[in-house]
Coordinates of C-alpha atoms and ligand atoms in Angstrom, one line a residue:
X1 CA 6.8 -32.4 -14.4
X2 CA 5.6 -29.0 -12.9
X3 CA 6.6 -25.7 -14.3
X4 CA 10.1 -24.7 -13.7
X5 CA 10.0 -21.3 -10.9
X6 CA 12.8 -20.1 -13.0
X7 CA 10.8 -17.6 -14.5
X8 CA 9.4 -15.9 -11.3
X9 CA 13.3 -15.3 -10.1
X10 CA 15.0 -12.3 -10.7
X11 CA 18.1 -10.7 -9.8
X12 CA 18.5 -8.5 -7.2
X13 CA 21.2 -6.0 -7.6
X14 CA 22.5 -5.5 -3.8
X15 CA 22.2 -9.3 -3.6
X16 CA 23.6 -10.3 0.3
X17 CA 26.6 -12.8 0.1
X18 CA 28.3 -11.8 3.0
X19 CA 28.6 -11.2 6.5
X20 CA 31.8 -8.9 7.6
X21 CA 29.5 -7.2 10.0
X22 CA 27.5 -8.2 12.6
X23 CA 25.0 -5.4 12.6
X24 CA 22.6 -4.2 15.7
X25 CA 20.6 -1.8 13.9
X26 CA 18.9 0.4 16.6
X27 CA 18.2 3.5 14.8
X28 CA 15.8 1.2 12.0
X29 CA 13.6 0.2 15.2
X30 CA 12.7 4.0 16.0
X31 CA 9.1 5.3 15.1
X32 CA 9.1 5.2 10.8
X33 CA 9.2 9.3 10.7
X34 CA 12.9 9.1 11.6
X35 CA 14.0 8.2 8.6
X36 CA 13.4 6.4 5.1
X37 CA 14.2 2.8 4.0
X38 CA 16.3 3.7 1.6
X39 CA 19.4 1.0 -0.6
X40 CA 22.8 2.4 -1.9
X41 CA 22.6 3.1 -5.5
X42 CA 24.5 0.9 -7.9
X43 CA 28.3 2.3 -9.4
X44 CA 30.1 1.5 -12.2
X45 CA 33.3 0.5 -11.3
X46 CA 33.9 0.5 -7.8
X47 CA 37.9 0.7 -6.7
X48 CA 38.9 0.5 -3.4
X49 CA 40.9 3.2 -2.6
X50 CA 41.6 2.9 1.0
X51 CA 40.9 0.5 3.9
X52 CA 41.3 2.0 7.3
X53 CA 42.3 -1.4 8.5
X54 CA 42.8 -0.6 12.2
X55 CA 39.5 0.9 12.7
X56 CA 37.8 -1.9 10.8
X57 CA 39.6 -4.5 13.2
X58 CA 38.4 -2.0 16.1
X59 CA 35.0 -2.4 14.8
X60 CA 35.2 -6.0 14.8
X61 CA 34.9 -6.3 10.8
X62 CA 36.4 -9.0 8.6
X63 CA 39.7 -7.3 7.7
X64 CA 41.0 -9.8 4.9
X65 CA 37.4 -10.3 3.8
X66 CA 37.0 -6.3 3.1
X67 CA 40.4 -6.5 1.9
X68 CA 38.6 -8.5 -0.9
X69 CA 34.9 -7.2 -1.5
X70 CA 35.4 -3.8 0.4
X71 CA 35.3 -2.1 -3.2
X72 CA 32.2 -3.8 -3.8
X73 CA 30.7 -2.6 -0.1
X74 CA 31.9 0.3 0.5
X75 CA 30.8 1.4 -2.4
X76 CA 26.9 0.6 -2.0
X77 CA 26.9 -2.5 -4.4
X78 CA 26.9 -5.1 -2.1
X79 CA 25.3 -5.1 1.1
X80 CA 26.1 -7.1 3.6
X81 CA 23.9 -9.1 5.4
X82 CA 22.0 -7.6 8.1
X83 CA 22.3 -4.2 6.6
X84 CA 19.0 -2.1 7.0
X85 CA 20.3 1.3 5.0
X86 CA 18.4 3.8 5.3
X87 CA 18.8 7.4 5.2
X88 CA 17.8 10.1 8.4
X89 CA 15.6 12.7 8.5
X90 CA 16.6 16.1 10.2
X91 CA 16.2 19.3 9.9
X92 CA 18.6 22.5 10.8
X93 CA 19.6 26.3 10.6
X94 CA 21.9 26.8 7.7
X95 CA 24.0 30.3 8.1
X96 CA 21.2 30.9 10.3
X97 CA 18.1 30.5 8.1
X98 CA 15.8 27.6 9.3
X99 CA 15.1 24.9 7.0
X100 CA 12.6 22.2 8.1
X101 CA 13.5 19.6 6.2
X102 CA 17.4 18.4 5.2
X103 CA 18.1 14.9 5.8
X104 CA 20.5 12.5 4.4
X105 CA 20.6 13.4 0.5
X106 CA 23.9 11.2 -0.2
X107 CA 24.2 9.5 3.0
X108 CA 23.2 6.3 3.5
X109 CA 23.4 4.3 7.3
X110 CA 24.1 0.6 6.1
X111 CA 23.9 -0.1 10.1
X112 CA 25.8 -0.1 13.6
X113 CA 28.3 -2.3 15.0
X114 CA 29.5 -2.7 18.5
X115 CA 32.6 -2.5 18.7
X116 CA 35.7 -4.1 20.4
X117 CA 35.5 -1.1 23.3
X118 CA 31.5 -2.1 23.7
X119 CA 30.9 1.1 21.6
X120 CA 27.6 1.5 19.4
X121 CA 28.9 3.0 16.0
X122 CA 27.3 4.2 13.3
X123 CA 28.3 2.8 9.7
X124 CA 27.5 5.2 7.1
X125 CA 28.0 5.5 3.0
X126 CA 28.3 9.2 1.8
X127 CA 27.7 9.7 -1.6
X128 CA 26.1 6.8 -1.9
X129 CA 22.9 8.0 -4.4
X130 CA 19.8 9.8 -3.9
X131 CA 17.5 9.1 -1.1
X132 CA 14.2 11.2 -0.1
X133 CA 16.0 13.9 1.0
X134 CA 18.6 14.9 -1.8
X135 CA 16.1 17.4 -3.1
X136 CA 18.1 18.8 -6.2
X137 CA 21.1 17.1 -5.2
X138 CA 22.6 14.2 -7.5
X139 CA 23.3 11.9 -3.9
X140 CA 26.9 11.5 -5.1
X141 CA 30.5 12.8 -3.8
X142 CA 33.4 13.7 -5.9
X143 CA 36.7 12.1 -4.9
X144 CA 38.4 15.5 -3.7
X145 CA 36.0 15.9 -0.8
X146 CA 36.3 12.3 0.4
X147 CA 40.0 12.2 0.3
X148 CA 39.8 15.9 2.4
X149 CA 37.2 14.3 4.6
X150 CA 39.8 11.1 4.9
X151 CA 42.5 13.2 6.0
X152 CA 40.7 15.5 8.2
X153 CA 38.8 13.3 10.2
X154 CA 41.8 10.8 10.8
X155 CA 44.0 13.7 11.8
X156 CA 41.6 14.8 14.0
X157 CA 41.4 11.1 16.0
X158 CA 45.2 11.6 16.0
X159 CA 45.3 14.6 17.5
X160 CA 43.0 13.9 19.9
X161 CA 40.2 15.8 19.3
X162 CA 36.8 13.9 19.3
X163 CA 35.5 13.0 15.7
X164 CA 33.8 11.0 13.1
X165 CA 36.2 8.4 11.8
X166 CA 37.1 7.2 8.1
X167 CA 36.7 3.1 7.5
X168 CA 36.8 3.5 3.7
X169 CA 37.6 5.4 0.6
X170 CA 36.3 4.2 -2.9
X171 CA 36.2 5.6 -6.1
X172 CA 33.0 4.8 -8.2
X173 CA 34.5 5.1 -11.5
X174 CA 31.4 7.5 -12.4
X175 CA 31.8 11.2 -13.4
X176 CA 30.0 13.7 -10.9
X177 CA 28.7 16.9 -12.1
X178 CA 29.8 20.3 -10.7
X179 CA 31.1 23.6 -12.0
X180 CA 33.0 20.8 -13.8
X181 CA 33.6 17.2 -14.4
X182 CA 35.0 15.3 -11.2
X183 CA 35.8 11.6 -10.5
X184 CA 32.8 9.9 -8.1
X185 CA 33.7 8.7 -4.8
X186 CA 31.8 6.9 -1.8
X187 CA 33.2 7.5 1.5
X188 CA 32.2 5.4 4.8
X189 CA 32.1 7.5 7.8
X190 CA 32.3 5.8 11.2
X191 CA 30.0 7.8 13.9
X192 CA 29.5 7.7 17.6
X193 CA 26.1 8.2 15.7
X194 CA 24.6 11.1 13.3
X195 CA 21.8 12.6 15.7
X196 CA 22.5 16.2 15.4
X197 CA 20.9 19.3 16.6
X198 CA 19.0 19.6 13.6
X199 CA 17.5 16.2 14.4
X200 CA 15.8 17.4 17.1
X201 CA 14.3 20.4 15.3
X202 CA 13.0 18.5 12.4
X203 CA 10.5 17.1 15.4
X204 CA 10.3 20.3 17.5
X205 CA 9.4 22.5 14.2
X206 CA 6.5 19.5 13.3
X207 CA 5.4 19.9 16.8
X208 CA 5.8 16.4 17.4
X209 CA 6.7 16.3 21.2
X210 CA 6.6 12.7 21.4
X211 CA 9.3 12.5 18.6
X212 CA 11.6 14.8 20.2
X213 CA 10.7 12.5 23.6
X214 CA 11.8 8.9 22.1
X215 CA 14.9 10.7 20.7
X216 CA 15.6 12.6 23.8
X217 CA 15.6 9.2 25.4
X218 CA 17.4 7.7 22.4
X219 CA 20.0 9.6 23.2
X220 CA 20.7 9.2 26.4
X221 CA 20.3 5.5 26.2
X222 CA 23.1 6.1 24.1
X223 CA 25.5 8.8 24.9
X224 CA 24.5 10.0 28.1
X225 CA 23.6 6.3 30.0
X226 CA 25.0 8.3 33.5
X227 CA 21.7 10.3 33.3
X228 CA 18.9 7.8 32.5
X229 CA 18.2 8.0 36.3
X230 CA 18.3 11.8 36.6
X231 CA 15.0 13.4 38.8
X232 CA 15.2 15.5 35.1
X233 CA 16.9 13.6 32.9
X234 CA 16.0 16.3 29.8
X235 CA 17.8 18.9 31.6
X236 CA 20.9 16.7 32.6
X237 CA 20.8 15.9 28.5
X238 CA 20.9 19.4 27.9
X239 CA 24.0 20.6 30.2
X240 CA 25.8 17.8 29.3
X241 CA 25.9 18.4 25.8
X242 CA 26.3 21.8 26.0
X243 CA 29.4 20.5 28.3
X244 CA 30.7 18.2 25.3
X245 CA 30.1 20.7 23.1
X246 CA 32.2 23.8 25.4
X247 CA 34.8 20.6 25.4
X248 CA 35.2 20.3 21.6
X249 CA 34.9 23.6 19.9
X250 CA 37.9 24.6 22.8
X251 CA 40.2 21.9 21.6
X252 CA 39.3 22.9 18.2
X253 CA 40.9 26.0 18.8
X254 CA 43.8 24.9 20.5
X255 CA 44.6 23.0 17.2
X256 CA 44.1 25.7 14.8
X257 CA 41.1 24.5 13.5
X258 CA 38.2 25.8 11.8
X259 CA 35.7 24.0 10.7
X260 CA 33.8 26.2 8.4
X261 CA 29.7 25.0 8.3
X262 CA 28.4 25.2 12.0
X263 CA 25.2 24.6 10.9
X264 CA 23.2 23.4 13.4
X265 CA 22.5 19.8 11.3
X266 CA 26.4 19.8 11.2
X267 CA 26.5 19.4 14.8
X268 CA 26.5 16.0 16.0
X269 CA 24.9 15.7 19.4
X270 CA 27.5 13.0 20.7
X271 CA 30.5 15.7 21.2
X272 CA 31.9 14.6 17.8
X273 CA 33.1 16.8 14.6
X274 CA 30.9 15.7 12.2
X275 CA 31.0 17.5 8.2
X276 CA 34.4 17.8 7.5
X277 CA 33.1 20.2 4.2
X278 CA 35.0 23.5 3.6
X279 CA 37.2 22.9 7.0
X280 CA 40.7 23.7 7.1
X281 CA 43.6 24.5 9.7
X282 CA 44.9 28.3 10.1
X283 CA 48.2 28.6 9.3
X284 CA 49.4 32.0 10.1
X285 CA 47.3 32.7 13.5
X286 CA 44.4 35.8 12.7
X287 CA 41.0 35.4 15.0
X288 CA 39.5 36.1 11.8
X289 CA 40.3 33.5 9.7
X290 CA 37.7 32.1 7.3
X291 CA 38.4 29.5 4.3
X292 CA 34.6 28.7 3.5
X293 CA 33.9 30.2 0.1
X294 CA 30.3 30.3 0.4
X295 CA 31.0 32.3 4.5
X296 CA 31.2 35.4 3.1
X297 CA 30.3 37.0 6.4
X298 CA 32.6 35.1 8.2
X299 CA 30.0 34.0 10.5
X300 CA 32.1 30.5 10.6
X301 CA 35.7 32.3 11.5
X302 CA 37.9 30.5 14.0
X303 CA 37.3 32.8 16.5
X304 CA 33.6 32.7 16.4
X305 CA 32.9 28.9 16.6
X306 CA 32.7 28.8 20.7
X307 CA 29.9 31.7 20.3
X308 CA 28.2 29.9 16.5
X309 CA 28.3 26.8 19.6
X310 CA 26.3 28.8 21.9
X311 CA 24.0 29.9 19.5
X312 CA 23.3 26.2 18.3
X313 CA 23.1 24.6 21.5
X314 CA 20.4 28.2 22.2
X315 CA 18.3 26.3 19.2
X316 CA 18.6 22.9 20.8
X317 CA 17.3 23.9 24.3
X318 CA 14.6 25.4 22.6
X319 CA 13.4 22.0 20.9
X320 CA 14.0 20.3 24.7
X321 CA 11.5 22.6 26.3
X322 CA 8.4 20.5 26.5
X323 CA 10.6 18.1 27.8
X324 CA 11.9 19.8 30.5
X325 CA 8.8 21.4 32.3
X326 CA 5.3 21.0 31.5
X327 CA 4.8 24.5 32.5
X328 CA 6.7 26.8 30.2
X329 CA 8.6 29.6 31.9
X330 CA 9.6 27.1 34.4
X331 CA 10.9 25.3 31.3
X332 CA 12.4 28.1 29.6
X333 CA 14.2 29.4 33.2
X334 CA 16.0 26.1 33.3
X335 CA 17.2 25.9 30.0
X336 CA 18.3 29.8 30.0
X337 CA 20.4 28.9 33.5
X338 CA 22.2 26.0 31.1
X339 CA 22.7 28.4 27.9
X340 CA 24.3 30.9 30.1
X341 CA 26.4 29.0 31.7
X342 CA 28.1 27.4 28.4
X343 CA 30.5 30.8 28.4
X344 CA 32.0 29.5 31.3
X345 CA 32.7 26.7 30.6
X346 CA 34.2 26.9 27.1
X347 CA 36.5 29.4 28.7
X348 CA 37.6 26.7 31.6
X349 CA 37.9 24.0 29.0
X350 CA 39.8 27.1 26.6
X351 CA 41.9 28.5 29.4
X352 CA 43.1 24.5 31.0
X353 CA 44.3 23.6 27.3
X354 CA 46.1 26.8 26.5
X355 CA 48.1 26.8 29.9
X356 CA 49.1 23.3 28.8
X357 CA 50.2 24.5 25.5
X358 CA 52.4 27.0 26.9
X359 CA 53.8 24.7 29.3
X360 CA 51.7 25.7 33.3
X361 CA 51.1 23.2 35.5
X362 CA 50.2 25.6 37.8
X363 CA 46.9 28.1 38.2
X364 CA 47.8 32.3 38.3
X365 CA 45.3 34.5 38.3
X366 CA 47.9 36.4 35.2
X367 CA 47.7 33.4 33.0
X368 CA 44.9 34.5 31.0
X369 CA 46.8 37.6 30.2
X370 CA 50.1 35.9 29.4
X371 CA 48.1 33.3 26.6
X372 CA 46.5 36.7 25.1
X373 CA 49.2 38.9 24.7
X374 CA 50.9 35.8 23.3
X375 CA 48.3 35.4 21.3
X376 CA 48.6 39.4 20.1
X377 CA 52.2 39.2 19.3
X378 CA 51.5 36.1 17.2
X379 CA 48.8 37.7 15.2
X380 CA 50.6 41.3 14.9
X381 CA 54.3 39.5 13.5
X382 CA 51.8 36.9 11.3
X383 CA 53.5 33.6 13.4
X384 CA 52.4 30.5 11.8
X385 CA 50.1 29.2 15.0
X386 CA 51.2 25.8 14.9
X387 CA 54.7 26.0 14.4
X388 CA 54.9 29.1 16.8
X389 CA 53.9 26.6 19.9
X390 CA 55.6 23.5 18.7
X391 CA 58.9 25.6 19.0
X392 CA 57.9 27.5 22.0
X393 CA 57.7 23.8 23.7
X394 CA 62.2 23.9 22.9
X395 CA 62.6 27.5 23.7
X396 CA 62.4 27.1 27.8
X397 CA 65.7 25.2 27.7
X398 CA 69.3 27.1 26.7
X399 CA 69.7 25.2 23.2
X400 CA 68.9 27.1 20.1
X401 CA 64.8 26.6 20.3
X402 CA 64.9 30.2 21.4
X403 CA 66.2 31.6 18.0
X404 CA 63.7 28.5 16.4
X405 CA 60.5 30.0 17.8
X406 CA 61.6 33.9 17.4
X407 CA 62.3 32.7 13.6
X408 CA 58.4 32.3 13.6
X409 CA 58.0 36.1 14.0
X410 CA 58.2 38.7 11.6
X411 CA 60.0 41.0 14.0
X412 CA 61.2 38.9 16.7
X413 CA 61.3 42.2 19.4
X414 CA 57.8 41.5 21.1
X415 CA 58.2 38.3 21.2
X416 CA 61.3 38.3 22.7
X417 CA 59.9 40.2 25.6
X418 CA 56.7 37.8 26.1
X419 CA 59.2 35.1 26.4
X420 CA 61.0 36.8 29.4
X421 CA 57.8 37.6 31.0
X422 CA 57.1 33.8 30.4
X423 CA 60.2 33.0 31.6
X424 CA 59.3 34.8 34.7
X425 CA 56.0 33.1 35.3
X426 CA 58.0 29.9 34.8
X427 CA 59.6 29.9 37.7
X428 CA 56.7 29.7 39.8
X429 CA 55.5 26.8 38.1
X430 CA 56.0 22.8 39.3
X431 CA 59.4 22.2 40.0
X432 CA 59.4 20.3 36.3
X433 CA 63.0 19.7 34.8
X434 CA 62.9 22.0 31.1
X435 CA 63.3 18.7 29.5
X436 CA 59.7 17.3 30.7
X437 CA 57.9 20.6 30.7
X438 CA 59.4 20.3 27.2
X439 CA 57.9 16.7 26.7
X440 CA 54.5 17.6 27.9
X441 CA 54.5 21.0 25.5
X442 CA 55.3 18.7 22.8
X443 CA 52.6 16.6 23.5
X444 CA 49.8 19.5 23.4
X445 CA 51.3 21.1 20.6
X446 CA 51.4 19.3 17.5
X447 CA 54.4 19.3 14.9
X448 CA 51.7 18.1 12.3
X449 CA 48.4 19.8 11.4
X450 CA 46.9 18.7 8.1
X451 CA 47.3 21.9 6.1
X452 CA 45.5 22.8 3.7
X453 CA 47.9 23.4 0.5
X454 CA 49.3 19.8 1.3
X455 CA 46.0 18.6 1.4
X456 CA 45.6 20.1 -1.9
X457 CA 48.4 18.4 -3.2
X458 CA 47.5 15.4 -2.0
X459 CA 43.7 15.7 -3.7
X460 CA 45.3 17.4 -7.0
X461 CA 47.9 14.3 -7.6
X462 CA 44.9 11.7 -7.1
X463 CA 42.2 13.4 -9.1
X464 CA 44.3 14.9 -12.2
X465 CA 46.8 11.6 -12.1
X466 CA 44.9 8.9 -10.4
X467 CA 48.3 9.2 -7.8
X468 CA 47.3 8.7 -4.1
X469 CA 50.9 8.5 -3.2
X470 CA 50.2 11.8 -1.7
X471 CA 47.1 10.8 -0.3
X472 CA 49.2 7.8 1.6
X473 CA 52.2 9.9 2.6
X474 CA 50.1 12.7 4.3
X475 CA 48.2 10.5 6.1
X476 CA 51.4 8.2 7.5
X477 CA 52.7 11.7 9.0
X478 CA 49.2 12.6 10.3
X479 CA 48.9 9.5 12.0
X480 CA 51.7 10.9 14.5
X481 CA 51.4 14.6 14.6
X482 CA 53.0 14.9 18.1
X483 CA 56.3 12.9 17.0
X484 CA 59.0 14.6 15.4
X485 CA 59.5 12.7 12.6
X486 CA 62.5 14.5 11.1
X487 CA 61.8 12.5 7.7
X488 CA 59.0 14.7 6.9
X489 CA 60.0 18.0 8.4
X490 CA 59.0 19.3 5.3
X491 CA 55.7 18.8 6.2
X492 CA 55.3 21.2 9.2
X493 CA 56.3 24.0 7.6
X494 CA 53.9 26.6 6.3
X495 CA 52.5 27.1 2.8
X496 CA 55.4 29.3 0.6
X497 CA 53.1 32.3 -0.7
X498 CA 52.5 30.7 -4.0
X499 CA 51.5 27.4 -2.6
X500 CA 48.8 29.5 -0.3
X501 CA 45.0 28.0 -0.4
X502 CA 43.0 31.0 0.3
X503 CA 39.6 29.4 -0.3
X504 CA 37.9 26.0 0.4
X505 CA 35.2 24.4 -0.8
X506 CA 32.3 22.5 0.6
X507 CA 31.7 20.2 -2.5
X508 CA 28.5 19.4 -2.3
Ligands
AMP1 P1 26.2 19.6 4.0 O1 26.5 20.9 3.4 O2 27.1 18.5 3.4 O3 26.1 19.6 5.5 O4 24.7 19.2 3.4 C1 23.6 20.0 3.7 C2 22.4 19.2 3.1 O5 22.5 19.1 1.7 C3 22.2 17.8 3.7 O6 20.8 17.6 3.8 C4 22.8 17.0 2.6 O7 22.3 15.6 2.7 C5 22.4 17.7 1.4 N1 23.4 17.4 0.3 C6 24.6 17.8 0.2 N2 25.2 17.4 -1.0 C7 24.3 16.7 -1.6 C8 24.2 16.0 -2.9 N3 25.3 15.9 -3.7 N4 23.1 15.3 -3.2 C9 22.0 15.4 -2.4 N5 22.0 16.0 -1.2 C10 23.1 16.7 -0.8
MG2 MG1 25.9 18.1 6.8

């Protein structure tokens, strides 16, 4: 008899049993300095703490079968078949400092999947171990960030506002290291793809012109298919994602939002908010607002993202240059045309949403001025931002959302008197009954933000008690933030003073 091969096997940890996904990996076929081969590290005892079943159906995934082995998936033990993780290089400027090399140092692309809307998405592990590019890092998450990125990132999709998605929350059952112990988590992000700005400087600053060319091309294969055909396709690349970009950072505002790292490698080149870090929603409206605790400048505040935009997308045109002209100043005039006109446009995208919010159908040349001194009054009497427009949406009518939205005011004396110049403007809107301008306010205005000391509660509960009842109940009311929802009332009203986050953290 010959020799037995049992000797010569041997077991391989991320062994492939299954096939949930069917995986089209497009990303692995680029040139091999995009990124690194690179699996999921092992956990201990992986715990499925939440399924985004909806979005996995969307995807096309094998609910009932994730319902089963998702713990085991999600959190990098098992890959599924036709998985080809690997982790991306990029580059980026953090707080404005250059650094030529970044890269995924706990994130881990298992693959893409098309999904049911013919959509190529991006299915990524974060926290998922070391790779190449974790430097010091330790490749891991702790749960706190992964439930705030849960949250976030699903409110955001509910609100409307373009973003990466959450598919899965698992808890590795593995301490992580920071200023103290933490519980370990692995959280799968669902992308549009993670090509950022800093992608295309980690081949601009190598000098590597034919990298930034089979991205550029990458990308518009991808995102931007309308301007494969362009006479200049590089420049058409460039003006529409500064467009995208104008687009998002506006509605970010309208929302209260502030996202907190800008960096340009947190700036995903599809239009999406990507790196739901130290992010969090303003409650009382100030300009000024900053929760990062590493932005001690404030160069992050709410009121400076749409010009921290412009300053990114500045760094991008400057990687597409080559691209766009072979002779230089030709190039550089053409992209300086396209940086300036990004104002503009975040202002049309910024003006269009906050005439909606207060309730215009209609174009005046005073509307500008009627938003801003709105806007002062708000900040001078300290009105919660979100609640102040939720209740202006019931205050056109005669019932009592008049003394409702003045209640949002310190001193209710200016605001009274924006409301009749309002008023005034009102009537020379469409000929809208109060009850539908009412309707369409409420659906621009959200009852719902996810704010930050509920979000707190929510992580508090699940990391000191292992109790995601929180977790669950926060996201159910986030899931609807335009309803009413008188159940949960509770839940758009503001932080009391002791329940206050002042700082947030970006937990890495
Ligand atoms: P972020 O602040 O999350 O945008 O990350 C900035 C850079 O640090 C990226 O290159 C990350 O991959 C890397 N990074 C963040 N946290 C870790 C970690 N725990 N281990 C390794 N790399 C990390
Ligand atoms: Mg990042």
């Amino acid at each position: 008899m010959p020799e037995p091969y049992l000797e010569h096997m041997t077991i391989i940890e991320n062994a492939s049993t299954s096939r949930p996904f069917t995986f089209d990996n497009s990303y692995a076929r680029l040139p091999q300095q995009f990124f690194t081969r690179q699996v999921p590290s092992q956990v201990a005892e992986p715990w499925l703490i939440k399924l985004n079943e909806p979005l996995a159906a969307e995807l096309g995934l094998d609910v009932e079968m994730l319902r089963r082995d998702g713990a085991a998936i999600f959190s990098g033990n098992l890959l599924p078949d036709g998985a080809d993780p690997l982790a991306m290089a990029y580059a980026g400027h953090q707080f404005g400092s250059f650094v030529p090399l970044l890269g995924d140092g706990r994130a881990i692309l298992l693959g893409e999947v098309i999904d049911h809307n013919g959509q190529r998405r991006d299915i990524q592990l974060k926290g998922a171990g070391q790779t190449p590019y974790s430097r010091r890092g330790d490749g891991r998450a702790a749960l706190g960030p992964v439930l705030r990125e849960y949250i976030v990132s699903e409110a955001m999709y509910a609100l409307g506002v373009p973003a990466t998605r959450a598919l899965a929350a698992v808890s590795t059952g593995q301490p992580v290291y920071r200023e103290s112990i933490l519980p370990g988590a692995v959280f799968t992000r669902v992308a549009a793809s993670h090509i950022r700005v800093g992608t295309f400087q980690f081949f601009a600053a190598r000098g590597d012109t034919d990298g930034v060319r089979a991205l550029a091309d990458y990308v518009i294969d991808r995102h931007y298919r309308e301007l494969k055909d362009r006479d200049n396709p590089y420049i058409a690349l460039y003006e529409a994602a500064c467009e995208r970009q104008a687009a998002l950072i506006a509605r970010w505002l309208h929302i209260g939002f502030i996202h907190g790292v800008m960096n340009t490698d947190n700036m995903a080149i599809s239009g999406e908010t990507i790196d739901f870090g130290p992010c969090a929603f303003m409650d009382t409206y100030n300009p000024g607002t900053v929760f990062s605790s590493i932005d001690q400048r404030g160069r992050y505040a709410y009121a400076n993202q749409p010009g921290i935009g412009q300053w990114n997308l500045a760094r991008l045109g400057e990687t597409l240059l080559p691209l766009i002209d072979a002779d230089a100043e030709k190039a550089v005039e053409l992209a300086n045309t396209v940086i300036q006109q990004y104002g503009e446009r975040f202002q049309i995208h910024w003006l269009r949403g906050m005439r909606e919010k207060i309730g215009l159908a209609t174009v005046e040349d005073g509307d500008l001025e009627l938003v801003q001194s709105l806007l002062a009054v708000m900040q001078a009497q300290q009105a919660d931002f979100t609640l102040a427009f939720r209740r202006l949406s019931d205050a056109s009518g005669s019932g009592d959302g008049e003394a409702l939205f003045l209640s949002t005011f310190r001193e209710p004396d200016a605001a009274r008197e924006w409301l009749a110049g309002w008023r005034e403007r009102l009537t020379r809107d469409d000929g809208r009954t109060e009850d539908d301008r009412a309707a369409a306010m409420r659906a621009v205005n959200p009852a719902f933000i996810p704010r930050n000391h509920r979000i707190e509660q929510a992580i508090n509960a699940a990391v000191d008690d292992a109790d995601f009842s929180l977790f669950e109940a926060l996201l159910a009311v986030l899931a609807k933030p335009y309803d009413d929802q008188p159940g949960f009332a509770a839940y758009m009203e503001p932080p009391k003073p002791e329940e206050r986050v002042l700082q947030t953290f970006c937990g890495t």
